[in-house]
Short mmCIF file of N, CA and C in Angstrom, two decimals:
data_model
loop_
_atom_site.label_atom_id
_atom_site.label_comp_id
_atom_site.label_asym_id
_atom_site.label_seq_id
_atom_site.Cartn_x
_atom_site.Cartn_y
_atom_site.Cartn_z
N MET A 9 -9.22 68.22 58.51
CA MET A 9 -8.38 67.10 58.82
C MET A 9 -8.15 66.30 57.54
N SER A 10 -6.93 65.89 57.31
CA SER A 10 -6.60 65.13 56.11
C SER A 10 -6.18 63.72 56.49
N VAL A 11 -6.42 62.81 55.58
CA VAL A 11 -6.03 61.41 55.79
C VAL A 11 -4.68 61.23 55.12
N PRO A 12 -3.65 60.84 55.90
CA PRO A 12 -2.31 60.80 55.32
C PRO A 12 -2.15 59.72 54.24
N TYR A 13 -2.88 58.65 54.29
CA TYR A 13 -2.67 57.55 53.32
C TYR A 13 -3.87 57.38 52.40
N ALA A 14 -4.60 58.41 52.10
CA ALA A 14 -5.78 58.33 51.25
C ALA A 14 -5.41 57.94 49.82
N SER A 15 -4.29 58.42 49.32
CA SER A 15 -3.92 58.10 47.95
C SER A 15 -3.50 56.64 47.79
N ALA A 16 -3.12 55.96 48.85
CA ALA A 16 -2.73 54.56 48.77
C ALA A 16 -3.93 53.64 48.62
N ARG A 17 -5.15 54.12 48.89
CA ARG A 17 -6.34 53.28 48.77
C ARG A 17 -6.86 53.23 47.34
N TRP A 18 -6.55 54.21 46.51
CA TRP A 18 -7.09 54.26 45.16
C TRP A 18 -6.64 53.07 44.29
N PRO A 19 -5.38 52.63 44.30
CA PRO A 19 -5.02 51.48 43.46
C PRO A 19 -5.75 50.20 43.86
N ALA A 20 -5.91 49.97 45.15
CA ALA A 20 -6.61 48.77 45.60
C ALA A 20 -8.08 48.83 45.21
N ALA A 21 -8.70 49.97 45.37
CA ALA A 21 -10.11 50.10 45.01
C ALA A 21 -10.31 49.96 43.51
N THR A 22 -9.41 50.53 42.74
CA THR A 22 -9.52 50.41 41.28
C THR A 22 -9.33 48.96 40.83
N ALA A 23 -8.36 48.26 41.39
CA ALA A 23 -8.13 46.86 41.02
C ALA A 23 -9.32 46.00 41.41
N THR A 24 -9.91 46.24 42.57
CA THR A 24 -11.07 45.47 43.00
C THR A 24 -12.25 45.71 42.08
N THR A 25 -12.48 46.97 41.72
CA THR A 25 -13.58 47.29 40.80
C THR A 25 -13.34 46.64 39.43
N GLY A 26 -12.12 46.67 38.96
CA GLY A 26 -11.80 46.03 37.67
C GLY A 26 -12.02 44.53 37.69
N LEU A 27 -11.61 43.85 38.76
CA LEU A 27 -11.82 42.40 38.86
C LEU A 27 -13.30 42.05 38.91
N TRP A 28 -14.10 42.84 39.65
CA TRP A 28 -15.54 42.58 39.70
C TRP A 28 -16.17 42.82 38.32
N ALA A 29 -15.69 43.81 37.60
CA ALA A 29 -16.21 44.07 36.25
C ALA A 29 -15.88 42.91 35.31
N LEU A 30 -14.66 42.38 35.41
CA LEU A 30 -14.30 41.20 34.59
C LEU A 30 -15.14 39.99 34.94
N ALA A 31 -15.40 39.76 36.22
CA ALA A 31 -16.23 38.63 36.65
C ALA A 31 -17.65 38.78 36.11
N ALA A 32 -18.21 40.00 36.20
CA ALA A 32 -19.56 40.23 35.70
C ALA A 32 -19.61 40.05 34.18
N ALA A 33 -18.61 40.54 33.47
CA ALA A 33 -18.56 40.38 32.02
C ALA A 33 -18.46 38.91 31.64
N SER A 34 -17.69 38.14 32.38
CA SER A 34 -17.57 36.70 32.10
C SER A 34 -18.90 35.99 32.32
N ILE A 35 -19.60 36.33 33.38
CA ILE A 35 -20.90 35.71 33.64
C ILE A 35 -21.89 36.06 32.54
N VAL A 36 -21.93 37.31 32.12
CA VAL A 36 -22.83 37.71 31.05
C VAL A 36 -22.47 37.01 29.74
N PHE A 37 -21.18 36.93 29.42
CA PHE A 37 -20.74 36.26 28.19
C PHE A 37 -21.21 34.81 28.16
N TRP A 38 -20.93 34.06 29.22
CA TRP A 38 -21.29 32.64 29.23
C TRP A 38 -22.80 32.43 29.30
N ALA A 39 -23.52 33.32 29.98
CA ALA A 39 -24.98 33.20 30.00
C ALA A 39 -25.55 33.40 28.61
N LEU A 40 -25.06 34.41 27.89
CA LEU A 40 -25.53 34.62 26.52
C LEU A 40 -25.10 33.48 25.60
N ARG A 41 -23.92 32.98 25.79
CA ARG A 41 -23.40 31.89 24.95
C ARG A 41 -24.20 30.60 25.13
N LEU A 42 -24.53 30.27 26.37
CA LEU A 42 -25.26 29.03 26.64
C LEU A 42 -26.74 29.13 26.30
N MET A 43 -27.32 30.33 26.33
CA MET A 43 -28.75 30.49 26.05
C MET A 43 -29.04 30.75 24.58
N SER A 44 -28.02 31.02 23.78
CA SER A 44 -28.27 31.30 22.37
C SER A 44 -28.50 29.99 21.63
N PRO A 45 -29.29 30.04 20.54
CA PRO A 45 -29.52 28.82 19.76
C PRO A 45 -28.23 28.39 19.07
N SER A 46 -28.12 27.09 18.88
CA SER A 46 -26.93 26.55 18.24
C SER A 46 -26.96 26.91 16.75
N ASP A 47 -25.87 27.48 16.27
CA ASP A 47 -25.79 27.83 14.86
C ASP A 47 -24.88 26.87 14.11
N ALA A 48 -24.72 25.66 14.67
CA ALA A 48 -23.88 24.67 14.02
C ALA A 48 -24.62 24.10 12.81
N VAL A 49 -23.89 23.87 11.75
CA VAL A 49 -24.46 23.31 10.53
C VAL A 49 -24.37 21.80 10.62
N ALA A 50 -25.46 21.14 10.23
CA ALA A 50 -25.46 19.69 10.24
C ALA A 50 -24.44 19.16 9.25
N PRO A 51 -23.76 18.05 9.57
CA PRO A 51 -22.79 17.50 8.63
C PRO A 51 -23.49 17.01 7.37
N PRO A 52 -22.80 17.05 6.25
CA PRO A 52 -23.44 16.60 4.99
C PRO A 52 -23.73 15.11 5.05
N ALA A 53 -24.79 14.73 4.39
CA ALA A 53 -25.17 13.33 4.35
C ALA A 53 -24.18 12.55 3.49
N VAL A 54 -23.90 11.33 3.90
CA VAL A 54 -22.98 10.48 3.17
C VAL A 54 -23.81 9.54 2.31
N ALA A 55 -23.48 9.47 1.05
CA ALA A 55 -24.21 8.59 0.15
C ALA A 55 -23.94 7.14 0.51
N SER A 56 -24.99 6.35 0.57
CA SER A 56 -24.83 4.95 0.96
C SER A 56 -24.28 4.09 -0.18
N ASN A 57 -24.49 4.48 -1.40
CA ASN A 57 -23.96 3.71 -2.52
C ASN A 57 -22.67 4.36 -3.01
N ALA A 58 -21.60 4.03 -2.35
CA ALA A 58 -20.30 4.63 -2.68
C ALA A 58 -19.84 4.12 -4.04
N SER A 59 -19.41 5.03 -4.90
CA SER A 59 -18.98 4.64 -6.24
C SER A 59 -17.53 4.17 -6.24
N ALA A 60 -16.75 4.56 -5.23
CA ALA A 60 -15.35 4.16 -5.18
C ALA A 60 -15.22 2.86 -4.38
N THR A 61 -14.56 1.89 -4.97
CA THR A 61 -14.33 0.63 -4.28
C THR A 61 -12.92 0.65 -3.70
N VAL A 62 -12.83 0.32 -2.42
CA VAL A 62 -11.55 0.38 -1.72
C VAL A 62 -11.03 -1.04 -1.55
N ASP A 63 -9.80 -1.26 -1.95
CA ASP A 63 -9.15 -2.55 -1.78
C ASP A 63 -8.43 -2.55 -0.44
N PRO A 64 -8.91 -3.34 0.56
CA PRO A 64 -8.28 -3.32 1.88
C PRO A 64 -6.81 -3.75 1.83
N GLY A 65 -6.47 -4.65 0.95
CA GLY A 65 -5.07 -5.09 0.85
C GLY A 65 -4.16 -3.97 0.38
N ALA A 66 -4.63 -3.18 -0.60
CA ALA A 66 -3.83 -2.07 -1.09
C ALA A 66 -3.68 -0.99 -0.03
N VAL A 67 -4.75 -0.74 0.73
CA VAL A 67 -4.68 0.26 1.80
C VAL A 67 -3.71 -0.22 2.88
N ALA A 68 -3.78 -1.48 3.25
CA ALA A 68 -2.87 -2.02 4.27
C ALA A 68 -1.43 -1.93 3.79
N GLN A 69 -1.18 -2.23 2.51
CA GLN A 69 0.17 -2.15 1.98
C GLN A 69 0.65 -0.70 1.96
N LEU A 70 -0.25 0.23 1.64
CA LEU A 70 0.09 1.64 1.63
C LEU A 70 0.46 2.13 3.03
N LEU A 71 -0.18 1.58 4.06
CA LEU A 71 0.10 1.96 5.43
C LEU A 71 1.26 1.19 6.04
N GLY A 72 1.92 0.34 5.27
CA GLY A 72 3.14 -0.32 5.73
C GLY A 72 2.95 -1.71 6.27
N ALA A 73 1.80 -2.32 6.10
CA ALA A 73 1.59 -3.67 6.61
C ALA A 73 2.31 -4.67 5.71
N THR A 74 2.82 -5.71 6.32
CA THR A 74 3.43 -6.77 5.54
C THR A 74 2.34 -7.74 5.12
N PRO A 75 2.47 -8.35 3.96
CA PRO A 75 1.44 -9.29 3.53
C PRO A 75 1.39 -10.47 4.50
N THR A 76 0.19 -10.80 4.93
CA THR A 76 0.02 -11.90 5.88
C THR A 76 -0.55 -13.10 5.14
N GLN A 77 0.08 -14.20 5.31
CA GLN A 77 -0.39 -15.45 4.74
C GLN A 77 -0.72 -16.40 5.87
N ALA A 78 -1.90 -16.95 5.87
CA ALA A 78 -2.30 -17.89 6.90
C ALA A 78 -1.79 -19.28 6.52
N VAL A 79 -1.02 -19.88 7.40
CA VAL A 79 -0.54 -21.24 7.19
C VAL A 79 -1.51 -22.17 7.91
N VAL A 80 -2.12 -23.07 7.18
CA VAL A 80 -3.14 -23.94 7.77
C VAL A 80 -2.71 -25.38 7.66
N THR A 81 -3.24 -26.20 8.53
CA THR A 81 -2.93 -27.62 8.49
C THR A 81 -4.08 -28.44 7.96
N ALA A 82 -5.30 -27.88 7.95
CA ALA A 82 -6.45 -28.62 7.45
C ALA A 82 -7.51 -27.64 6.99
N THR A 83 -8.45 -28.11 6.23
CA THR A 83 -9.59 -27.36 5.71
C THR A 83 -9.19 -25.99 5.16
N PRO A 84 -8.54 -25.98 3.99
CA PRO A 84 -8.07 -24.71 3.45
C PRO A 84 -9.19 -23.73 3.15
N ASP A 85 -10.40 -24.20 2.82
CA ASP A 85 -11.48 -23.26 2.53
C ASP A 85 -11.91 -22.51 3.79
N ALA A 86 -11.95 -23.18 4.94
CA ALA A 86 -12.31 -22.50 6.19
C ALA A 86 -11.15 -21.65 6.69
N ALA A 87 -9.93 -22.13 6.52
CA ALA A 87 -8.77 -21.39 7.02
C ALA A 87 -8.55 -20.10 6.24
N SER A 88 -9.01 -20.03 5.01
CA SER A 88 -8.82 -18.81 4.23
C SER A 88 -9.71 -17.68 4.72
N ARG A 89 -10.67 -17.98 5.56
CA ARG A 89 -11.54 -16.94 6.12
C ARG A 89 -10.87 -16.15 7.23
N PHE A 90 -9.80 -16.69 7.83
CA PHE A 90 -9.19 -16.10 9.00
C PHE A 90 -7.76 -15.66 8.68
N VAL A 91 -7.38 -14.47 9.19
CA VAL A 91 -6.01 -13.98 9.02
C VAL A 91 -5.52 -13.55 10.40
N LEU A 92 -4.44 -14.16 10.85
CA LEU A 92 -3.85 -13.83 12.14
C LEU A 92 -2.96 -12.61 11.97
N GLN A 93 -3.22 -11.56 12.78
CA GLN A 93 -2.43 -10.34 12.65
C GLN A 93 -1.65 -10.01 13.91
N GLY A 94 -1.93 -10.68 15.02
CA GLY A 94 -1.19 -10.39 16.25
C GLY A 94 -1.56 -11.37 17.34
N VAL A 95 -0.65 -11.58 18.29
CA VAL A 95 -0.87 -12.52 19.39
C VAL A 95 -0.30 -11.94 20.67
N VAL A 96 -1.06 -12.11 21.77
CA VAL A 96 -0.56 -11.84 23.11
C VAL A 96 -0.79 -13.12 23.89
N ALA A 97 0.29 -13.82 24.22
CA ALA A 97 0.16 -15.13 24.84
C ALA A 97 0.99 -15.22 26.10
N ASP A 98 0.62 -16.16 26.98
CA ASP A 98 1.43 -16.46 28.16
C ASP A 98 1.85 -17.92 28.11
N THR A 99 2.48 -18.39 29.15
CA THR A 99 3.02 -19.75 29.14
C THR A 99 1.95 -20.82 29.21
N ASP A 100 0.73 -20.47 29.64
CA ASP A 100 -0.36 -21.45 29.73
C ASP A 100 -1.17 -21.54 28.45
N GLN A 101 -0.69 -20.98 27.37
CA GLN A 101 -1.37 -20.93 26.07
C GLN A 101 -2.73 -20.23 26.20
N GLN A 102 -2.80 -19.28 27.09
CA GLN A 102 -3.97 -18.42 27.23
C GLN A 102 -3.58 -17.06 26.67
N GLY A 103 -4.54 -16.25 26.39
CA GLY A 103 -4.23 -14.91 25.90
C GLY A 103 -5.24 -14.45 24.88
N VAL A 104 -4.77 -13.58 23.98
CA VAL A 104 -5.64 -12.93 23.00
C VAL A 104 -4.96 -12.99 21.65
N ALA A 105 -5.76 -13.21 20.61
CA ALA A 105 -5.26 -13.17 19.23
C ALA A 105 -6.03 -12.11 18.46
N LEU A 106 -5.33 -11.37 17.63
CA LEU A 106 -5.93 -10.36 16.77
C LEU A 106 -6.16 -11.02 15.41
N ILE A 107 -7.43 -11.28 15.11
CA ILE A 107 -7.78 -12.07 13.92
C ILE A 107 -8.79 -11.31 13.08
N ALA A 108 -8.55 -11.27 11.77
CA ALA A 108 -9.51 -10.72 10.81
C ALA A 108 -10.33 -11.88 10.27
N VAL A 109 -11.65 -11.74 10.34
CA VAL A 109 -12.55 -12.81 9.89
C VAL A 109 -13.29 -12.32 8.65
N ASP A 110 -13.26 -13.11 7.58
CA ASP A 110 -13.97 -12.84 6.33
C ASP A 110 -13.64 -11.47 5.74
N GLY A 111 -12.38 -11.04 5.84
CA GLY A 111 -11.94 -9.79 5.25
C GLY A 111 -12.35 -8.55 6.02
N LYS A 112 -13.00 -8.70 7.16
CA LYS A 112 -13.37 -7.55 7.99
C LYS A 112 -12.16 -7.10 8.79
N PRO A 113 -12.21 -5.91 9.39
CA PRO A 113 -11.08 -5.46 10.22
C PRO A 113 -10.84 -6.43 11.38
N ALA A 114 -9.57 -6.54 11.76
CA ALA A 114 -9.19 -7.49 12.80
C ALA A 114 -9.79 -7.08 14.14
N ARG A 115 -10.17 -8.11 14.93
CA ARG A 115 -10.70 -7.89 16.28
C ARG A 115 -9.95 -8.81 17.23
N PRO A 116 -9.84 -8.41 18.49
CA PRO A 116 -9.19 -9.28 19.47
C PRO A 116 -10.16 -10.36 19.95
N PHE A 117 -9.65 -11.61 20.04
CA PHE A 117 -10.44 -12.74 20.53
C PHE A 117 -9.66 -13.42 21.65
N ARG A 118 -10.32 -13.66 22.78
CA ARG A 118 -9.71 -14.41 23.88
C ARG A 118 -9.79 -15.90 23.58
N VAL A 119 -8.94 -16.68 24.23
CA VAL A 119 -9.01 -18.14 24.08
C VAL A 119 -10.37 -18.60 24.58
N GLY A 120 -11.05 -19.40 23.75
CA GLY A 120 -12.38 -19.89 24.06
C GLY A 120 -13.49 -19.08 23.41
N ALA A 121 -13.16 -17.94 22.80
CA ALA A 121 -14.18 -17.09 22.17
C ALA A 121 -14.56 -17.65 20.80
N GLN A 122 -15.82 -17.44 20.45
CA GLN A 122 -16.33 -17.89 19.15
C GLN A 122 -15.90 -16.90 18.08
N LEU A 123 -15.23 -17.41 17.02
CA LEU A 123 -14.78 -16.56 15.92
C LEU A 123 -15.89 -16.39 14.89
N ALA A 124 -16.41 -17.49 14.41
CA ALA A 124 -17.48 -17.49 13.42
C ALA A 124 -18.04 -18.90 13.34
N ASP A 125 -19.24 -19.06 12.83
CA ASP A 125 -19.93 -20.33 12.57
C ASP A 125 -19.25 -21.57 13.15
N GLY A 126 -19.23 -21.74 14.43
CA GLY A 126 -18.73 -22.96 15.05
C GLY A 126 -17.22 -23.04 15.19
N TYR A 127 -16.50 -21.98 14.96
CA TYR A 127 -15.05 -21.98 15.15
C TYR A 127 -14.70 -21.22 16.43
N LEU A 128 -13.88 -21.85 17.26
CA LEU A 128 -13.42 -21.25 18.52
C LEU A 128 -11.91 -21.05 18.46
N LEU A 129 -11.45 -20.06 19.19
CA LEU A 129 -10.01 -19.90 19.36
C LEU A 129 -9.61 -20.84 20.50
N GLN A 130 -8.88 -21.91 20.18
CA GLN A 130 -8.56 -22.93 21.17
C GLN A 130 -7.36 -22.55 22.03
N SER A 131 -6.29 -22.10 21.40
CA SER A 131 -5.10 -21.74 22.17
C SER A 131 -4.24 -20.80 21.33
N VAL A 132 -3.35 -20.11 22.03
CA VAL A 132 -2.40 -19.23 21.37
C VAL A 132 -1.01 -19.49 21.94
N ASN A 133 -0.01 -19.29 21.11
CA ASN A 133 1.37 -19.29 21.61
C ASN A 133 2.05 -18.08 20.99
N THR A 134 3.35 -18.01 21.08
CA THR A 134 4.04 -16.77 20.72
C THR A 134 3.84 -16.33 19.27
N ARG A 135 3.67 -17.23 18.31
CA ARG A 135 3.54 -16.85 16.92
C ARG A 135 2.40 -17.56 16.20
N ALA A 136 1.47 -18.20 16.94
CA ALA A 136 0.42 -18.96 16.28
C ALA A 136 -0.86 -18.96 17.11
N ALA A 137 -1.96 -19.29 16.44
CA ALA A 137 -3.25 -19.44 17.10
C ALA A 137 -3.91 -20.68 16.52
N SER A 138 -4.44 -21.54 17.41
CA SER A 138 -5.11 -22.77 16.99
C SER A 138 -6.61 -22.54 17.03
N ILE A 139 -7.28 -22.96 15.95
CA ILE A 139 -8.72 -22.77 15.81
C ILE A 139 -9.37 -24.12 15.57
N GLY A 140 -10.49 -24.36 16.24
CA GLY A 140 -11.19 -25.61 16.08
C GLY A 140 -12.65 -25.48 16.44
N GLY A 141 -13.35 -26.62 16.44
CA GLY A 141 -14.78 -26.62 16.71
C GLY A 141 -15.10 -26.59 18.19
N LYS A 142 -14.29 -27.28 19.01
CA LYS A 142 -14.50 -27.30 20.46
C LYS A 142 -13.21 -26.95 21.15
N LEU A 143 -13.32 -26.49 22.39
CA LEU A 143 -12.15 -26.05 23.12
C LEU A 143 -11.21 -27.20 23.44
N ASP A 144 -11.75 -28.39 23.74
CA ASP A 144 -10.91 -29.52 24.13
C ASP A 144 -10.66 -30.50 22.99
N ALA A 145 -11.15 -30.21 21.79
CA ALA A 145 -10.93 -31.10 20.63
C ALA A 145 -9.62 -30.74 19.95
N ALA A 146 -9.23 -31.57 18.98
CA ALA A 146 -8.03 -31.29 18.20
C ALA A 146 -8.29 -30.07 17.32
N PRO A 147 -7.28 -29.25 17.11
CA PRO A 147 -7.50 -28.05 16.30
C PRO A 147 -7.75 -28.40 14.83
N ALA A 148 -8.66 -27.68 14.21
CA ALA A 148 -8.95 -27.88 12.79
C ALA A 148 -7.83 -27.31 11.94
N PHE A 149 -7.27 -26.17 12.37
CA PHE A 149 -6.13 -25.58 11.67
C PHE A 149 -5.45 -24.61 12.60
N THR A 150 -4.23 -24.24 12.22
CA THR A 150 -3.42 -23.31 13.01
C THR A 150 -2.99 -22.16 12.12
N LEU A 151 -3.20 -20.96 12.59
CA LEU A 151 -2.76 -19.77 11.87
C LEU A 151 -1.40 -19.34 12.41
N GLN A 152 -0.48 -18.98 11.52
CA GLN A 152 0.86 -18.55 11.91
C GLN A 152 1.04 -17.08 11.56
N LEU A 153 1.76 -16.35 12.40
CA LEU A 153 2.14 -14.99 12.06
C LEU A 153 3.23 -15.03 11.00
N PRO A 154 3.24 -14.09 10.06
CA PRO A 154 4.31 -14.08 9.06
C PRO A 154 5.64 -13.72 9.71
N VAL A 155 6.71 -14.27 9.18
CA VAL A 155 8.05 -13.98 9.68
C VAL A 155 8.53 -12.70 9.03
N ARG A 156 8.93 -11.75 9.86
CA ARG A 156 9.42 -10.48 9.33
C ARG A 156 10.94 -10.53 9.28
N PRO A 157 11.52 -9.95 8.25
CA PRO A 157 12.99 -9.94 8.17
C PRO A 157 13.57 -9.05 9.26
N LEU A 158 14.74 -9.42 9.74
CA LEU A 158 15.42 -8.64 10.76
C LEU A 158 16.00 -7.37 10.15
N ALA A 159 16.04 -6.33 10.92
CA ALA A 159 16.61 -5.08 10.45
C ALA A 159 18.13 -5.20 10.44
N VAL A 160 18.74 -4.62 9.43
CA VAL A 160 20.20 -4.64 9.31
C VAL A 160 20.73 -3.29 9.75
N ASN A 161 21.58 -3.31 10.75
CA ASN A 161 22.18 -2.06 11.23
C ASN A 161 23.57 -1.95 10.63
N GLY A 162 23.72 -1.05 9.74
CA GLY A 162 25.01 -0.86 9.09
C GLY A 162 24.92 0.28 8.10
N PRO A 163 26.01 0.54 7.40
CA PRO A 163 25.97 1.63 6.43
C PRO A 163 25.09 1.25 5.25
N PRO A 164 24.55 2.24 4.56
CA PRO A 164 23.71 1.94 3.40
C PRO A 164 24.55 1.33 2.29
N PRO A 165 23.92 0.54 1.42
CA PRO A 165 24.68 -0.06 0.32
C PRO A 165 25.22 1.02 -0.61
N VAL A 166 26.40 0.76 -1.17
CA VAL A 166 27.07 1.72 -2.05
C VAL A 166 26.86 1.28 -3.49
N ASP A 167 26.43 2.22 -4.32
CA ASP A 167 26.26 1.94 -5.74
C ASP A 167 27.61 2.16 -6.43
N PRO A 168 28.19 1.14 -7.08
CA PRO A 168 29.52 1.31 -7.69
C PRO A 168 29.50 2.29 -8.86
N ASP A 169 28.34 2.51 -9.50
CA ASP A 169 28.26 3.43 -10.64
C ASP A 169 28.00 4.87 -10.20
N ALA A 170 27.78 5.11 -8.93
CA ALA A 170 27.48 6.45 -8.45
C ALA A 170 28.75 7.30 -8.43
N PRO A 171 28.63 8.59 -8.71
CA PRO A 171 29.82 9.46 -8.67
C PRO A 171 30.27 9.63 -7.22
N PRO A 172 31.56 9.93 -7.04
CA PRO A 172 32.06 10.10 -5.67
C PRO A 172 31.42 11.34 -5.04
N PRO A 173 31.30 11.35 -3.72
CA PRO A 173 30.68 12.52 -3.06
C PRO A 173 31.58 13.75 -3.19
N VAL A 174 30.94 14.89 -3.24
CA VAL A 174 31.65 16.17 -3.37
C VAL A 174 31.88 16.69 -1.98
N VAL A 175 33.16 17.01 -1.68
CA VAL A 175 33.52 17.54 -0.38
C VAL A 175 33.83 19.01 -0.54
N ALA A 176 33.20 19.83 0.28
CA ALA A 176 33.43 21.27 0.20
C ALA A 176 34.82 21.58 0.74
N PRO A 177 35.53 22.54 0.13
CA PRO A 177 36.85 22.91 0.64
C PRO A 177 36.72 23.56 2.01
N ALA A 178 37.78 23.45 2.77
CA ALA A 178 37.79 24.03 4.11
C ALA A 178 37.80 25.55 4.00
N ALA A 179 37.15 26.20 4.92
CA ALA A 179 37.09 27.66 4.92
C ALA A 179 38.46 28.24 5.29
N PRO A 180 38.91 29.31 4.61
CA PRO A 180 40.21 29.89 4.94
C PRO A 180 40.14 30.56 6.33
N ARG A 181 41.30 30.55 6.99
CA ARG A 181 41.36 31.11 8.34
C ARG A 181 41.97 32.43 8.34
#
């Protein structure tokens, strides 16, 4: 007696055996991978006495920052410690100011947060931050964001001494 569809079972059996073999190989691979010792090399030690001195102002200028000048109303020695770099404010003069203190990288400060040695961020508005000793006292000084020039949308300036542009002749038809 012969089975009429015996040859139709071979592809299914072969595919099933192949899938089980791939699953077993994957399990063996990951088991060996997870149980093997790590062969990663430790990163090189960084020398603590760096011989190269980095100028933060030059790096900021290289990265496209505009020079920021703090405009103060009082105590210029204390105001020179703070540089206002950004403001997020609402209509109630609450919000966050991005301020660099003593030349360190800028950090966000909420209204009422202590900046340094007895200085608090009293209030913020769209382009300024007021700093003082107490939250309800008069501000000791106010930092202003620098005014950036507006972008000009138009053709590039033309140099009168430049030669006229060369126009390629039209292709013959």
